[in-house]
Coordinates of C-alpha atoms in Angstrom, one line a residue:
X1 CA 113.0 93.6 -32.0
X2 CA 112.0 95.4 -28.7
X3 CA 110.9 93.3 -25.9
X4 CA 107.7 94.0 -24.3
X5 CA 109.1 94.8 -21.0
X6 CA 111.2 97.7 -22.6
X7 CA 108.0 99.1 -24.1
X8 CA 106.3 99.2 -20.7
X9 CA 109.3 100.7 -18.9
X10 CA 109.3 103.4 -21.7
X11 CA 105.6 104.0 -21.1
X12 CA 106.4 104.3 -17.5
X13 CA 109.1 106.6 -17.8
X14 CA 106.8 108.8 -20.1
X15 CA 104.2 108.9 -17.2
X16 CA 101.6 107.0 -19.5
X17 CA 101.4 104.0 -17.0
X18 CA 99.4 104.2 -13.8
X19 CA 101.1 103.8 -10.3
X20 CA 102.7 100.5 -9.5
X21 CA 105.6 98.3 -10.7
X22 CA 105.8 97.8 -14.3
X23 CA 106.4 94.0 -13.5
X24 CA 103.2 93.8 -11.8
X25 CA 101.2 95.8 -14.4
X26 CA 102.6 93.4 -16.9
X27 CA 101.7 90.4 -14.9
X28 CA 98.0 91.9 -14.6
X29 CA 97.9 92.4 -18.2
X30 CA 99.0 88.7 -19.1
X31 CA 96.0 87.7 -17.0
X32 CA 93.7 88.8 -19.8
X33 CA 95.7 86.8 -22.1
X34 CA 95.4 83.7 -19.7
X35 CA 91.6 84.3 -19.2
X36 CA 90.7 84.6 -22.9
X37 CA 92.8 81.7 -23.8
X38 CA 90.6 78.8 -24.7
X39 CA 87.3 81.0 -24.2
X40 CA 87.6 82.7 -27.7
X41 CA 88.9 81.8 -31.1
X42 CA 92.7 82.4 -31.5
X43 CA 91.9 85.1 -34.1
X44 CA 88.9 86.8 -32.4
X45 CA 88.7 90.4 -32.6
X46 CA 89.6 92.3 -29.1
X47 CA 88.8 96.0 -28.6
X48 CA 90.5 97.5 -25.6
X49 CA 88.9 100.5 -24.0
X50 CA 91.4 103.2 -23.0
X51 CA 94.6 101.4 -23.5
X52 CA 96.6 104.5 -22.3
X53 CA 100.2 103.4 -21.7
X54 CA 99.7 99.8 -23.3
X55 CA 97.9 97.7 -20.6
X56 CA 96.4 95.3 -21.3
X57 CA 96.0 96.1 -25.0
X58 CA 99.7 96.0 -26.2
X59 CA 100.4 93.0 -24.1
X60 CA 97.3 91.1 -25.5
X61 CA 98.3 91.8 -28.9
X62 CA 102.0 90.9 -28.4
X63 CA 101.4 87.6 -26.4
X64 CA 98.5 86.2 -28.6
X65 CA 97.2 85.9 -32.1
X66 CA 94.2 87.8 -31.2
X67 CA 93.3 90.9 -33.3
X68 CA 93.5 94.0 -31.1
X69 CA 91.9 97.3 -31.6
X70 CA 93.1 99.8 -29.0
X71 CA 90.9 102.6 -28.2
X72 CA 92.5 105.8 -26.7
X73 CA 91.3 109.5 -26.6
X74 CA 94.6 111.0 -25.8
X75 CA 96.9 112.0 -28.8
X76 CA 100.1 111.5 -26.6
X77 CA 99.1 108.0 -26.0
X78 CA 97.8 107.2 -29.4
X79 CA 101.3 108.2 -30.8
X80 CA 103.2 106.1 -28.0
X81 CA 100.8 103.3 -28.8
X82 CA 101.6 103.5 -32.8
X83 CA 105.3 103.4 -31.7
X84 CA 104.8 100.3 -29.7
X85 CA 103.1 98.6 -32.3
X86 CA 105.8 99.1 -34.7
X87 CA 108.7 98.3 -32.3
X88 CA 107.0 95.1 -31.4
X89 CA 106.2 94.3 -35.1
X90 CA 102.3 93.5 -34.1
X91 CA 100.7 93.0 -37.4
X92 CA 97.2 92.1 -35.7
X93 CA 97.2 95.3 -33.6
X94 CA 95.7 98.7 -34.6
X95 CA 94.7 101.9 -32.8
X96 CA 91.5 104.1 -33.0
X97 CA 91.8 107.9 -31.6
X98 CA 88.7 108.6 -30.3
X99 CA 86.5 108.8 -27.1
X100 CA 85.1 105.1 -26.5
X101 CA 81.5 106.4 -26.6
X102 CA 82.1 108.0 -30.1
X103 CA 84.0 104.9 -31.5
X104 CA 81.0 102.6 -30.5
X105 CA 79.2 104.3 -33.2
X106 CA 81.3 103.7 -36.1
X107 CA 79.7 101.4 -38.6
X108 CA 82.8 99.1 -38.7
X109 CA 83.0 98.6 -34.9
X110 CA 79.4 98.6 -34.0
X111 CA 78.5 95.5 -32.2
X112 CA 81.3 93.8 -34.0
X113 CA 84.0 92.6 -31.4
X114 CA 84.2 89.4 -29.9
X115 CA 85.6 90.7 -26.8
X116 CA 86.0 94.1 -25.2
X117 CA 88.6 94.6 -22.6
X118 CA 88.9 97.2 -19.8
X119 CA 91.2 98.1 -17.0
X120 CA 91.0 101.3 -14.9
X121 CA 88.8 102.9 -17.7
X122 CA 85.8 104.3 -16.0
X123 CA 83.1 103.6 -13.5
X124 CA 81.0 100.4 -14.2
X125 CA 78.0 101.9 -15.6
X126 CA 80.0 103.9 -18.0
X127 CA 82.3 101.2 -19.1
X128 CA 79.5 98.9 -19.7
X129 CA 77.4 101.3 -21.7
X130 CA 80.5 101.9 -23.9
X131 CA 81.3 98.4 -24.4
X132 CA 77.7 97.4 -25.1
X133 CA 78.0 99.3 -28.3
X134 CA 81.2 97.6 -29.3
X135 CA 80.3 93.9 -28.1
X136 CA 78.9 91.4 -30.6
X137 CA 75.8 89.5 -29.3
X138 CA 77.3 86.1 -28.0
X139 CA 80.8 88.3 -27.3
X140 CA 82.1 89.1 -23.9
X141 CA 83.1 92.2 -21.8
X142 CA 86.1 91.4 -19.5
X143 CA 86.9 93.9 -16.9
X144 CA 89.5 94.1 -14.1
X145 CA 88.1 94.7 -10.6
X146 CA 89.6 96.1 -7.6
X147 CA 90.5 93.8 -4.7
X148 CA 87.4 92.9 -2.7
X149 CA 85.0 94.7 -5.0
X150 CA 81.4 93.8 -4.1
X151 CA 80.2 92.3 -7.5
X152 CA 76.7 92.7 -7.4
X153 CA 76.7 96.4 -6.2
X154 CA 79.3 97.4 -8.9
X155 CA 77.4 95.3 -11.5
X156 CA 73.8 95.1 -11.0
X157 CA 71.8 92.5 -12.9
X158 CA 69.0 94.8 -13.9
X159 CA 71.5 97.7 -15.1
X160 CA 73.4 95.2 -17.1
X161 CA 70.2 93.6 -18.6
X162 CA 69.3 97.3 -20.0
X163 CA 72.8 97.0 -22.2
X164 CA 72.1 93.2 -23.1
X165 CA 74.7 91.8 -20.9
X166 CA 74.4 89.0 -18.3
X167 CA 77.0 88.2 -15.7
X168 CA 79.3 85.1 -16.7
X169 CA 82.5 84.1 -15.2
X170 CA 84.8 85.4 -12.5
X171 CA 88.6 84.6 -12.1
X172 CA 91.0 85.8 -9.3
X173 CA 94.7 85.6 -9.1
X174 CA 97.2 86.6 -6.3
X175 CA 97.0 90.3 -7.5
X176 CA 94.2 90.6 -9.9
X177 CA 90.5 90.0 -10.5
X178 CA 88.7 89.6 -14.0
X179 CA 84.8 89.5 -14.2
X180 CA 83.3 88.6 -17.6
X181 CA 79.9 89.5 -18.7
X182 CA 78.2 88.0 -22.0
X183 CA 76.2 89.9 -24.5
X184 CA 73.1 88.4 -24.9
X185 CA 71.1 90.8 -26.7
X186 CA 71.5 93.8 -28.7
X187 CA 71.6 97.2 -27.0
X188 CA 69.4 100.1 -27.9
X189 CA 70.5 102.2 -31.2
X190 CA 71.1 105.1 -28.7
X191 CA 73.8 103.4 -26.7
X192 CA 76.0 104.5 -25.7
X193 CA 75.0 108.1 -24.8
X194 CA 77.3 111.1 -25.1
X195 CA 80.0 111.6 -22.6
X196 CA 78.1 114.2 -20.9
X197 CA 75.1 112.0 -20.3
X198 CA 77.3 109.0 -19.2
X199 CA 78.7 111.6 -16.6
X200 CA 75.6 113.1 -15.4
X201 CA 73.1 110.5 -15.6
X202 CA 74.9 107.0 -15.4
X203 CA 72.3 104.2 -15.6
X204 CA 73.7 103.2 -12.1
X205 CA 76.1 104.3 -9.4
X206 CA 78.4 102.5 -7.2

């Protein structure tokens, strides 16, 4: 069976991972696994937004018992993720091809996830709005934050409340910061809006 590092090196060689050393990206993705351990049931459902070249979705699936659904709009990246799942023998992982705001309206995924994760997915308002349609009430949104990011400017309380979210925990490592929000109420049936509206009229701007 192929190991996880080989998968990410292959992803990097194909130009599917962002800039930075593969070892650092693997460490960063593992921070999601560490953060979720003990916070959610071992078999909880995780939806990873914009998994891209495999982080953090493939890493979460490979290093935990969590059921991971990887959402990705790029056909090329979807093909890679399917290959990675087969190579690693990830029986509890699956991929969904589509834009997050459209996937969030699927009946089988609508407000059904225990956790939604996002790393370098989109601006905060877009990330939160897409996630709101996927996270179950009582569930969590866990996002990777830039170093030194001003939390309350990036994630205003009033904006989050419109989507049913409330700020929860925050964890910081040597090279990473994760911010957690809890889903405390259902979102509007119109959430998330279309991609065009998300881009033109975000609920807030940073």
